[in-house]
CSV table of C-alpha atoms in Angstrom, one decimal:
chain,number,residue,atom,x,y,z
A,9,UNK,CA,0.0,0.0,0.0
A,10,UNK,CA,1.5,3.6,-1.0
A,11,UNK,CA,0.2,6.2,1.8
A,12,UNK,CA,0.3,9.7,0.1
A,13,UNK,CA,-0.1,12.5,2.5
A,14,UNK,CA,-0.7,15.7,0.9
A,15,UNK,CA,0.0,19.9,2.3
A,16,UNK,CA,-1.4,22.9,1.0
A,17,UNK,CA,-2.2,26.3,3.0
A,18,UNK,CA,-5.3,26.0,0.8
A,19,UNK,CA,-7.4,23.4,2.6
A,20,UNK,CA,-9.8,24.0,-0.5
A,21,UNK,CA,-7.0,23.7,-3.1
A,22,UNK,CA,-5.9,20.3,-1.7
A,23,UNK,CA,-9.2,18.9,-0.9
A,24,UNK,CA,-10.2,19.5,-4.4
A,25,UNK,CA,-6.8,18.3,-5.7
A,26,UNK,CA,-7.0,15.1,-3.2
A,27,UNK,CA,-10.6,14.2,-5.2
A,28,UNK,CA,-8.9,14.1,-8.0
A,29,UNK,CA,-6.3,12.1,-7.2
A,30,UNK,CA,-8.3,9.9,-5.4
A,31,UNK,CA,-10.4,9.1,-8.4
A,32,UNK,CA,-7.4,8.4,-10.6
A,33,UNK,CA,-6.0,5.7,-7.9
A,34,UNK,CA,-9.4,3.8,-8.1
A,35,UNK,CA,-9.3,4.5,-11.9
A,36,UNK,CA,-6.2,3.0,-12.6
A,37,UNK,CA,-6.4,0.7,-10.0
A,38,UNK,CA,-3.8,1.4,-7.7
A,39,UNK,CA,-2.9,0.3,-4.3
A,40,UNK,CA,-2.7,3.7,-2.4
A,41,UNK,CA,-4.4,5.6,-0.3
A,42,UNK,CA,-4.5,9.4,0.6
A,43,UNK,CA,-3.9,9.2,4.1
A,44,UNK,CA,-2.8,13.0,5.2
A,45,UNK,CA,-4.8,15.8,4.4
A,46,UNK,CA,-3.6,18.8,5.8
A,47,UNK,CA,-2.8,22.6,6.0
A,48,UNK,CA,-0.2,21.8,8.6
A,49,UNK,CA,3.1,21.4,7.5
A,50,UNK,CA,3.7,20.3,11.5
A,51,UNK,CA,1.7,16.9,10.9
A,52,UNK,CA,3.4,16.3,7.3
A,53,UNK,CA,6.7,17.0,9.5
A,54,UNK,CA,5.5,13.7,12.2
A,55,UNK,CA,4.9,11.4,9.4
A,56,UNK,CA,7.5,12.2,7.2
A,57,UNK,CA,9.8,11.3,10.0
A,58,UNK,CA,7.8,8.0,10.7
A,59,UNK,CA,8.0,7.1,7.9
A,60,UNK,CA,4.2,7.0,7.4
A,61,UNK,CA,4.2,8.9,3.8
A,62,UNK,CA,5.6,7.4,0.8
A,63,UNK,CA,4.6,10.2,-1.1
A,64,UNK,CA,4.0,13.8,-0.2
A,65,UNK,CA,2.5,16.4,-2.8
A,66,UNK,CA,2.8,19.7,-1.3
A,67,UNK,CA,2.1,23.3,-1.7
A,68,UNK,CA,5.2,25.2,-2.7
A,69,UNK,CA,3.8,28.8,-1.7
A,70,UNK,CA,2.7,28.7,1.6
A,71,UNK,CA,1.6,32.5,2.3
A,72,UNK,CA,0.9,32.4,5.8
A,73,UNK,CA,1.5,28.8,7.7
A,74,UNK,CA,4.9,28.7,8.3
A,75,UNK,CA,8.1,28.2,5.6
A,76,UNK,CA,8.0,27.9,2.3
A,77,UNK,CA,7.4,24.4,0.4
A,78,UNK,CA,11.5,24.7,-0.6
A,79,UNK,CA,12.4,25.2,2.5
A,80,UNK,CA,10.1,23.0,4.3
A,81,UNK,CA,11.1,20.1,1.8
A,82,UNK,CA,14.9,20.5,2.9
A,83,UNK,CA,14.2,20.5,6.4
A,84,UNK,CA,12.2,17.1,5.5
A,85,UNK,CA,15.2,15.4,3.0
A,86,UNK,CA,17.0,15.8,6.5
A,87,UNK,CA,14.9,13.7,8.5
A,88,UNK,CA,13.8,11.2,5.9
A,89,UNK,CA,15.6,10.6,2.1
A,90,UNK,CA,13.2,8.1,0.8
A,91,UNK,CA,9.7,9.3,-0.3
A,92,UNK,CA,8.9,11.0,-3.2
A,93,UNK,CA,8.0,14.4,-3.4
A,94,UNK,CA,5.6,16.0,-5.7
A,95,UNK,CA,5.1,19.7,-5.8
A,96,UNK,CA,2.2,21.6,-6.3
A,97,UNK,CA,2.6,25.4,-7.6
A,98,UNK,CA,0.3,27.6,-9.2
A,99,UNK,CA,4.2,29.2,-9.8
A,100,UNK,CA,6.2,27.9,-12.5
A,101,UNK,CA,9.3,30.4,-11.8
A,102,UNK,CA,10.1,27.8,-8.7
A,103,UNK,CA,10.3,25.0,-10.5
A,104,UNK,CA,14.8,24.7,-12.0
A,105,UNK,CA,15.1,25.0,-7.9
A,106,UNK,CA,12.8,22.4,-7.2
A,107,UNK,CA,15.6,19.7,-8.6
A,108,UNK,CA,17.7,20.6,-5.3
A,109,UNK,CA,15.5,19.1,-3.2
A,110,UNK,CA,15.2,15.6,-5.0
A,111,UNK,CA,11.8,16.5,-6.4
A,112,UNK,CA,9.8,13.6,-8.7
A,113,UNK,CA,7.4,15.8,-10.0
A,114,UNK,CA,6.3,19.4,-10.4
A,115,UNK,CA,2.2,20.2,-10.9
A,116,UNK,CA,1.3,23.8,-12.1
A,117,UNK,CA,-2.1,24.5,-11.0
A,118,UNK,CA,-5.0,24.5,-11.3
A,119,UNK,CA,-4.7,20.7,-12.5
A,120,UNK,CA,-6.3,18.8,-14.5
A,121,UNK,CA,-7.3,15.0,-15.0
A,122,UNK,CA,-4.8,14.6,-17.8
A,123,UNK,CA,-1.8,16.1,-15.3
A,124,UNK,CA,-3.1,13.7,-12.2
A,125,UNK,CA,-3.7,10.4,-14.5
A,126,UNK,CA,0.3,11.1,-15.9
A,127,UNK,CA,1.4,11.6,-12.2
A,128,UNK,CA,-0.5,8.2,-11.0
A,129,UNK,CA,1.1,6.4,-13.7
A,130,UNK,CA,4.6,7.2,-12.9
A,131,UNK,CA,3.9,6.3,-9.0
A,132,UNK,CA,2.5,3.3,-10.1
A,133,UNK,CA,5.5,2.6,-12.4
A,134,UNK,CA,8.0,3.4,-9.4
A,135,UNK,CA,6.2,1.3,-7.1
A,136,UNK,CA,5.6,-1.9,-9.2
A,137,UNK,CA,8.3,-4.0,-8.3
């Protein structure tokens, strides 16, 4: 099972963007789960370092809950190396800097089915063994 926790300062944004994926799991028949849904980047913080989370999409422009995704994904590479990391940006100008932090993917918002069934298919890919 692949646990995918997901972190946006936009409950809405992420709620909306967890439907989607959500859909495209069943859709292409994936064995995952969404099992973090959160505005706090405190809680993605606990399960990242559990090791809970093998895949965390998150917000790169959090305006007002603490750092931003770049530097909130360093401070989690130092805790935990393993999970994939997917970004989420309505900001394409972050995206060359995104590599430094051992990023899989980068998703310009708003998305769309077409950008969530490519992103399912590479996780699935990455975690068929």
């Amino acid at each position: 099972m692949i646990n995918i926790g997901m972190c946006d300062d936009n409950l809405e944004s992420i709620r909306l963007a967890s439907k989607f994926l959500e859909s495209e799991l069943m859709e292409q028949d994936v064995d995952a789960e969404i099992s973090l849904v959160t505005t706090s980047q405190k809680e993605i913080f606990d399960a990242i370092y559990k090791k809970d989370i093998d895949v965390l999409i998150l917000d790169i422009d959090f305006k007002s809950y603490g750092k931003n995704g770049l530097e909130f994904a360093k401070d989690l590479r130092s805790i935990n190396k393993d999970f994939y990391l997917v970004f989420l940006s309505a900001h394409q100008r972050y995206m060359h800097v995104s590599f430094y932090v051992k990023v899989f993917d980068y998703l310009v918002k708003p998305i769309n089915k077409e950008t969530i069934s490519s992103l399912v298919e590479r996780i699935k890919e990455e975690f068929t063994y």
